[in-house]
Amino acid sequence: MKNWVLASLLALIGLASCGKRHQNKIIILQPKEELVIRLDTLSTRGILYGHQDDPFYGVTWQWDRNERSDTKELLGDYPAVMGFDLGGIELGDSCNLDTVPFEWIRKEAIAQYYRGGFITFSWHPRNPRTGGNAWDVSDTTVVRNILPGGEQHELFVEWMGKVAAFLKTLKTTEGISIPFIFRPWHEYNGSWFWWGYKLCSDDEFKALWNMFQDYMNTEMPRNIVWAFSPNLQGFWNDELFMCRYPGNDRVNIIGCDAYQWGTEKDFIAGFTTDVNYLDSVAKANKKIFAITECGMQNSPTPDWWSRVFFPCLGEHHVSYFLPWRNWHKEHFGFSKDVSTADDVKELYNQKRFRIVTEITDQMGFSGRSSSEIIWM
Ligand code: BMA
């Protein structure tokens, strides 16, 4: 982003937050630039709560289309960030891999944008070589074979086309494509997805990232904010991190997917180490830092968020944290129906995190481009 654009916008934000709206200043930004600036500015003011599939189902309900949301039922409004998954779009399916209709995803993403919140997409595509799912790691040549010249390259280009075609339908009422975060090839440092660590070389992984990103950026040059999202590692160092980092010109957000699967002690040690390392890389490279997925399955520990999760974040400026979906058999997020409800309410009252209510007016503009900001 050009520095003068940032400087002008920050000046505008400053004026707006002082209560004096600056009527005459017009800022011209790409939608994705505005999204990055909003996230960046908000991250100095507190962490945003995000949740996967928030409006489709909760711990004790599912497929209710009456504006239900576990977040809203516990805290009064929707999460600041909503996550949706596109797995299945590549086959032309009408529902994603978790049986959510893509039409609902489209409507909810637009609604989230209009209420001033953020949207993030992940994609768990099928295995383009074997026909299995994203977790099918039986073939170690998948990435190589979808790159140019590979046996499944043409098929994969078709798949990318389906992703782009769907995302292009996310439009304002004026017909302008809305901005969103895309988080492809997440948890690449583990080996449970076909694009994982042992399933491809560093060069193949980077070529995959570049091919997908270049394709999508050609289709939607003004709309996509890119999140690079490794899994909890516990022992990062520059050599290990940089070998698959796509490069500063290709990443806006450095994330971390962090679940407690084992002991609390191990999680705290690993997560604290990773937050320190990944945030330092983010800061050094002028990137936004976020906890792009997180949680403890089925919330067995009532004070997990206040006693385990938040202390690991320390004083770092974290943009958002996004617990995974509240599917009844495997739920991770906030809900009035789980043991963490009181703890979460207390944290919210202490302003330790924000939902969508708190991010819309504070900066002088909402999720929609304000009268002072013109999208180009
Ligand atoms: C995983 C699990 C799966 C789900 C997938 C995509 O972490 O929750 O059940 O299909 O994410 O949402």
Coordinates of N, CA, C and O in Angstrom, one line a residue, residues 172-290:
T172 N -22.0 -5.8 -3.3 CA -22.8 -4.9 -2.7 C -24.1 -4.7 -3.5 O -24.2 -5.2 -4.7
T173 N -25.0 -4.0 -3.0 CA -26.3 -3.7 -3.7 C -26.0 -2.9 -5.0 O -26.8 -2.9 -5.9
E174 N -24.8 -2.2 -5.0 CA -24.5 -1.4 -6.2 C -23.7 -2.3 -7.2 O -23.2 -1.8 -8.2
G175 N -23.5 -3.6 -6.8 CA -22.9 -4.5 -7.7 C -21.3 -4.5 -7.7 O -20.6 -5.0 -8.5
I176 N -20.8 -3.9 -6.5 CA -19.3 -3.9 -6.4 C -18.9 -5.1 -5.5 O -19.5 -5.4 -4.5
S177 N -17.9 -5.8 -6.0 CA -17.4 -7.0 -5.2 C -16.8 -6.5 -3.9 O -16.0 -5.6 -3.8
I178 N -17.2 -7.3 -2.8 CA -16.8 -6.9 -1.5 C -15.4 -7.6 -1.1 O -15.1 -8.6 -1.7
P179 N -14.7 -6.9 -0.2 CA -13.4 -7.5 0.2 C -13.5 -8.6 1.3 O -14.5 -8.6 2.0
F180 N -12.6 -9.5 1.3 CA -12.6 -10.6 2.3 C -11.2 -11.1 2.4 O -10.3 -10.8 1.6
I181 N -11.0 -11.9 3.5 CA -9.7 -12.5 3.8 C -9.8 -13.9 3.2 O -10.8 -14.6 3.3
F182 N -8.7 -14.4 2.5 CA -8.7 -15.8 2.0 C -7.4 -16.4 2.7 O -6.4 -15.8 2.8
R183 N -7.6 -17.6 3.2 CA -6.6 -18.3 4.0 C -6.4 -19.7 3.4 O -6.8 -20.7 4.0
P184 N -5.7 -19.7 2.2 CA -5.5 -21.1 1.6 C -4.4 -21.9 2.2 O -3.5 -21.3 2.9
W185 N -4.4 -23.2 2.0 CA -3.3 -24.1 2.3 C -2.9 -23.9 3.8 O -1.7 -24.0 4.1
H186 N -3.9 -23.8 4.7 CA -3.6 -23.6 6.1 C -3.0 -24.9 6.7 O -3.2 -26.0 6.2
E187 N -2.3 -24.7 7.8 CA -1.7 -25.8 8.6 C -0.8 -26.7 7.7 O -0.6 -27.9 7.9
Y188 N -0.1 -26.0 6.8 CA 0.8 -26.6 5.8 C 2.0 -27.2 6.5 O 2.7 -28.1 5.9
N189 N 2.3 -26.8 7.7 CA 3.4 -27.4 8.4 C 3.1 -28.7 9.1 O 4.0 -29.4 9.6
G190 N 1.9 -29.1 9.1 CA 1.5 -30.5 9.5 C 1.4 -31.3 8.3 O 1.5 -30.8 7.2
S191 N 1.1 -32.6 8.4 CA 1.1 -33.5 7.2 C -0.2 -34.2 7.1 O -0.3 -35.4 6.8
W192 N -1.3 -33.5 7.5 CA -2.7 -34.1 7.4 C -3.5 -33.7 6.3 O -4.6 -34.2 6.1
F193 N -3.1 -32.7 5.5 CA -3.7 -32.3 4.3 C -2.9 -32.7 3.1 O -1.6 -32.7 3.2
W194 N -3.4 -32.8 1.9 CA -2.6 -33.2 0.7 C -1.6 -32.2 0.4 O -0.6 -32.5 -0.4
W195 N -1.7 -30.9 0.9 CA -0.7 -29.9 0.6 C 0.3 -29.8 1.8 O 1.0 -28.8 1.9
G196 N 0.3 -30.7 2.7 CA 1.0 -30.6 4.0 C 2.5 -30.8 3.8 O 3.1 -31.1 2.7
Y197 N 3.2 -30.7 5.0 CA 4.7 -30.6 5.0 C 5.4 -31.8 4.3 O 6.3 -31.6 3.5
K198 N 5.0 -33.0 4.7 CA 5.7 -34.1 4.1 C 5.1 -34.5 2.7 O 5.5 -35.5 2.1
L199 N 4.1 -33.8 2.3 CA 3.4 -34.2 1.0 C 4.0 -33.4 -0.2 O 3.6 -33.7 -1.3
C200 N 4.8 -32.4 0.1 CA 5.4 -31.6 -1.0 C 6.7 -31.0 -0.6 O 6.9 -30.9 0.6
S201 N 7.5 -30.5 -1.5 CA 8.7 -29.9 -1.2 C 8.4 -28.4 -0.9 O 7.3 -27.9 -1.2
D202 N 9.4 -27.7 -0.4 CA 9.2 -26.2 -0.2 C 8.9 -25.5 -1.5 O 8.0 -24.7 -1.5
D203 N 9.6 -25.9 -2.5 CA 9.4 -25.2 -3.8 C 8.0 -25.5 -4.4 O 7.4 -24.6 -4.9
E204 N 7.6 -26.8 -4.2 CA 6.3 -27.1 -4.7 C 5.2 -26.4 -3.9 O 4.2 -25.9 -4.5
F205 N 5.4 -26.3 -2.6 CA 4.4 -25.6 -1.8 C 4.3 -24.1 -2.3 O 3.2 -23.6 -2.5
K206 N 5.5 -23.5 -2.4 CA 5.4 -22.1 -2.8 C 4.8 -21.9 -4.2 O 4.1 -20.9 -4.5
A207 N 5.1 -22.8 -5.1 CA 4.6 -22.8 -6.4 C 3.0 -22.9 -6.4 O 2.3 -22.2 -7.1
L208 N 2.6 -23.8 -5.5 CA 1.1 -23.9 -5.3 C 0.5 -22.6 -4.8 O -0.5 -22.2 -5.3
W209 N 1.1 -22.0 -3.8 CA 0.6 -20.8 -3.2 C 0.5 -19.7 -4.3 O -0.5 -19.1 -4.6
N210 N 1.7 -19.6 -5.1 CA 1.7 -18.6 -6.1 C 0.7 -18.8 -7.2 O 0.1 -17.9 -7.7
M211 N 0.6 -20.0 -7.6 CA -0.3 -20.3 -8.7 C -1.8 -20.0 -8.3 O -2.5 -19.3 -9.1
F212 N -2.1 -20.4 -7.1 CA -3.5 -20.1 -6.7 C -3.7 -18.6 -6.5 O -4.7 -18.0 -7.0
Q213 N -2.8 -18.0 -5.8 CA -2.9 -16.5 -5.5 C -2.9 -15.7 -6.8 O -3.7 -14.8 -7.0
D214 N -2.0 -16.0 -7.8 CA -2.0 -15.3 -9.0 C -3.3 -15.5 -9.8 O -3.8 -14.5 -10.4
Y215 N -3.8 -16.7 -9.8 CA -5.1 -16.9 -10.5 C -6.2 -16.1 -9.9 O -6.9 -15.4 -10.6
M216 N -6.3 -16.1 -8.5 CA -7.4 -15.4 -7.9 C -7.2 -13.9 -8.0 O -8.2 -13.2 -8.2
N217 N -6.0 -13.4 -7.9 CA -5.7 -12.0 -8.0 C -6.0 -11.5 -9.4 O -6.4 -10.3 -9.5
T218 N -5.8 -12.3 -10.4 CA -6.2 -11.9 -11.7 C -7.7 -11.8 -11.9 O -8.2 -10.9 -12.5
E219 N -8.4 -12.8 -11.2 CA -9.9 -12.7 -11.3 C -10.5 -11.6 -10.5 O -11.5 -11.0 -10.8
M220 N -9.9 -11.4 -9.3 CA -10.4 -10.4 -8.4 C -9.3 -9.5 -7.8 O -8.8 -9.7 -6.7
P221 N -8.7 -8.6 -8.6 CA -7.5 -7.9 -8.2 C -7.7 -7.0 -7.0 O -6.7 -6.6 -6.4
R222 N -8.9 -6.6 -6.7 CA -9.1 -5.5 -5.7 C -9.7 -6.1 -4.4 O -9.9 -5.3 -3.5
N223 N -9.9 -7.4 -4.3 CA -10.7 -7.8 -3.2 C -10.1 -8.7 -2.1 O -10.7 -8.9 -1.1
I224 N -9.0 -9.3 -2.4 CA -8.6 -10.4 -1.6 C -7.4 -10.0 -0.7 O -6.4 -9.6 -1.2
V225 N -7.6 -10.2 0.6 CA -6.6 -10.0 1.6 C -6.1 -11.4 2.0 O -6.9 -12.3 2.3
W226 N -4.7 -11.6 1.9 CA -4.2 -13.0 2.0 C -3.7 -13.3 3.4 O -2.8 -12.6 3.9
A227 N -4.1 -14.4 4.0 CA -3.7 -14.9 5.3 C -2.9 -16.2 5.1 O -3.3 -17.1 4.5
F228 N -1.7 -16.1 5.7 CA -0.8 -17.3 5.7 C -0.9 -17.9 7.1 O -0.6 -17.2 8.1
S229 N -1.3 -19.2 7.2 CA -1.8 -19.7 8.4 C -1.2 -21.0 8.8 O -1.9 -22.1 8.6
P230 N 0.0 -21.0 9.4 CA 0.5 -22.3 9.8 C -0.2 -22.8 11.1 O -0.9 -22.1 11.7
N231 N 0.1 -24.1 11.4 CA -0.5 -24.7 12.6 C 0.5 -24.5 13.7 O 1.7 -24.3 13.5
L232 N 0.0 -24.6 14.9 CA 0.8 -24.6 16.1 C 2.0 -25.5 15.9 O 1.9 -26.6 15.5
Q233 N 3.2 -25.0 16.2 CA 4.4 -25.7 16.0 C 5.2 -25.9 17.3 O 5.8 -27.0 17.5
G234 N 5.3 -24.8 18.0 CA 6.0 -24.9 19.3 C 7.5 -24.7 19.2 O 8.1 -24.4 20.3
F235 N 8.0 -24.8 18.0 CA 9.5 -24.6 17.9 C 9.9 -23.9 16.6 O 10.8 -24.3 15.9
W236 N 9.2 -22.9 16.3 CA 9.5 -22.1 15.1 C 10.9 -21.5 15.2 O 11.4 -21.2 16.2
N237 N 11.6 -21.4 14.0 CA 12.7 -20.6 13.9 C 12.7 -20.0 12.5 O 11.8 -20.5 11.7
D238 N 13.5 -19.1 12.2 CA 13.4 -18.4 10.9 C 13.6 -19.4 9.7 O 12.9 -19.3 8.7
E239 N 14.5 -20.3 9.9 CA 14.8 -21.2 8.8 C 13.5 -22.0 8.4 O 13.1 -22.1 7.3
L240 N 12.9 -22.6 9.5 CA 11.7 -23.4 9.3 C 10.6 -22.6 8.8 O 9.8 -23.0 7.9
F241 N 10.4 -21.4 9.3 CA 9.2 -20.5 8.9 C 9.4 -20.0 7.5 O 8.5 -20.1 6.7
M242 N 10.6 -19.5 7.2 CA 10.8 -18.8 5.9 C 10.8 -19.8 4.7 O 10.6 -19.4 3.6
C243 N 11.1 -21.1 5.0 CA 11.2 -22.0 3.8 C 9.9 -22.2 3.1 O 9.9 -22.5 1.9
R244 N 8.7 -21.9 3.7 CA 7.5 -22.0 3.0 C 6.7 -20.7 3.0 O 5.6 -20.6 2.5
Y245 N 7.3 -19.6 3.5 CA 6.7 -18.3 3.6 C 6.6 -17.8 2.1 O 7.7 -17.7 1.5
P246 N 5.5 -17.4 1.6 CA 5.4 -17.0 0.2 C 6.1 -15.7 -0.1 O 6.4 -15.4 -1.3
G247 N 6.3 -14.9 0.9 CA 7.0 -13.6 0.6 C 6.2 -12.4 1.0 O 4.9 -12.5 1.0
N248 N 6.8 -11.3 1.4 CA 6.1 -10.2 1.9 C 5.1 -9.5 0.9 O 4.1 -9.0 1.4
D249 N 5.4 -9.6 -0.3 CA 4.4 -9.0 -1.3 C 3.2 -9.9 -1.5 O 2.3 -9.6 -2.3
R250 N 3.2 -11.1 -0.9 CA 2.1 -12.1 -1.1 C 1.3 -12.3 0.1 O 0.3 -13.1 0.1
V251 N 1.6 -11.7 1.2 CA 0.9 -12.0 2.5 C 0.5 -10.7 3.2 O 1.3 -9.8 3.2
N252 N -0.7 -10.6 3.7 CA -1.2 -9.5 4.5 C -1.3 -9.9 6.0 O -1.0 -9.0 6.8
I253 N -1.7 -11.1 6.2 CA -1.9 -11.5 7.6 C -1.1 -12.8 7.9 O -1.1 -13.7 7.1
I254 N -0.3 -12.8 9.0 CA 0.3 -14.0 9.4 C -0.5 -14.6 10.6 O -0.8 -13.8 11.5
G255 N -0.9 -15.8 10.4 CA -1.8 -16.4 11.4 C -1.2 -17.5 12.1 O 0.0 -17.9 11.9
C256 N -2.0 -18.1 13.0 CA -1.6 -19.4 13.7 C -2.9 -20.1 14.0 O -3.9 -19.6 14.5
D257 N -3.0 -21.4 13.6 CA -4.1 -22.3 14.0 C -3.7 -23.0 15.3 O -2.6 -23.7 15.3
A258 N -4.4 -22.8 16.4 CA -3.9 -23.3 17.7 C -5.0 -23.9 18.5 O -5.9 -23.2 19.0
Y259 N -5.0 -25.3 18.5 CA -6.0 -26.0 19.3 C -5.3 -26.7 20.5 O -4.1 -27.1 20.3
Q260 N -6.0 -26.8 21.6 CA -5.4 -27.7 22.7 C -6.0 -29.1 22.5 O -7.1 -29.3 22.8
W261 N -5.2 -30.0 21.9 CA -5.6 -31.4 21.8 C -5.0 -32.2 22.9 O -5.6 -33.2 23.3
G262 N -3.8 -31.8 23.4 CA -3.2 -32.6 24.5 C -3.3 -31.9 25.8 O -4.3 -31.4 26.2
T263 N -2.2 -31.9 26.6 CA -2.3 -31.4 27.9 C -2.3 -29.8 27.9 O -1.8 -29.2 27.0
E264 N -2.8 -29.3 29.0 CA -2.9 -27.8 29.1 C -1.4 -27.3 29.1 O -1.1 -26.2 28.5
K265 N -0.6 -28.0 29.9 CA 0.8 -27.5 30.0 C 1.5 -27.5 28.6 O 2.2 -26.5 28.3
D266 N 1.3 -28.5 27.9 CA 2.0 -28.5 26.5 C 1.4 -27.4 25.6 O 2.1 -26.7 24.9
F267 N 0.1 -27.2 25.7 CA -0.6 -26.2 24.9 C 0.0 -24.8 25.3 O 0.4 -24.0 24.4
I268 N 0.0 -24.5 26.6 CA 0.5 -23.2 27.0 C 1.9 -23.0 26.6 O 2.3 -21.9 26.0
A269 N 2.8 -24.0 26.7 CA 4.2 -23.8 26.3 C 4.3 -23.6 24.8 O 5.0 -22.6 24.4
G270 N 3.6 -24.4 24.0 CA 3.7 -24.3 22.6 C 3.1 -23.0 22.0 O 3.7 -22.3 21.2
F271 N 1.9 -22.7 22.6 CA 1.2 -21.6 22.0 C 1.9 -20.3 22.4 O 2.1 -19.4 21.6
T272 N 2.4 -20.2 23.6 CA 3.2 -19.0 24.0 C 4.4 -18.8 23.1 O 4.7 -17.7 22.7
T273 N 5.1 -19.9 22.9 CA 6.3 -19.8 22.1 C 5.9 -19.3 20.6 O 6.6 -18.5 20.1
D274 N 4.9 -19.9 20.1 CA 4.5 -19.6 18.7 C 4.0 -18.2 18.6 O 4.2 -17.5 17.6
V275 N 3.2 -17.7 19.6 CA 2.7 -16.4 19.5 C 3.8 -15.4 19.6 O 3.9 -14.5 18.8
N276 N 4.8 -15.6 20.4 CA 6.0 -14.7 20.5 C 6.7 -14.7 19.2 O 7.0 -13.7 18.6
Y277 N 6.9 -15.9 18.6 CA 7.7 -16.0 17.4 C 6.9 -15.4 16.2 O 7.4 -14.5 15.5
L278 N 5.7 -15.9 16.0 CA 4.9 -15.4 14.8 C 4.6 -14.0 14.9 O 4.6 -13.3 13.8
D279 N 4.3 -13.4 16.1 CA 4.0 -12.0 16.1 C 5.3 -11.2 15.8 O 5.2 -10.1 15.2
S280 N 6.4 -11.7 16.3 CA 7.7 -11.0 16.0 C 7.9 -11.0 14.5 O 8.3 -9.9 13.9
V281 N 7.7 -12.1 13.8 CA 7.8 -12.1 12.3 C 6.8 -11.2 11.7 O 7.2 -10.4 10.8
A282 N 5.6 -11.2 12.2 CA 4.6 -10.3 11.6 C 5.0 -8.8 11.8 O 4.9 -8.1 10.8
K283 N 5.4 -8.5 13.0 CA 5.8 -7.1 13.2 C 7.0 -6.7 12.3 O 7.0 -5.6 11.7
A284 N 8.0 -7.6 12.3 CA 9.2 -7.3 11.5 C 8.9 -7.1 10.1 O 9.6 -6.3 9.4
N285 N 7.9 -7.8 9.6 CA 7.5 -7.7 8.2 C 6.3 -6.8 7.9 O 5.7 -6.9 6.8
K286 N 5.9 -6.1 8.9 CA 4.7 -5.2 8.8 C 3.4 -5.9 8.4 O 2.7 -5.5 7.5
K287 N 3.2 -7.1 9.0 CA 2.0 -7.8 8.7 C 1.1 -7.8 10.0 O 1.5 -7.6 11.1
I288 N -0.2 -8.1 9.7 CA -1.2 -8.2 10.8 C -1.0 -9.6 11.3 O -0.8 -10.6 10.6
F289 N -1.2 -9.8 12.7 CA -1.1 -11.1 13.3 C -2.5 -11.5 13.8 O -3.2 -10.7 14.4
A290 N -2.8 -12.8 13.6 CA -4.2 -13.2 14.0 C -4.1 -14.7 14.4 O -3.2 -15.4 13.9

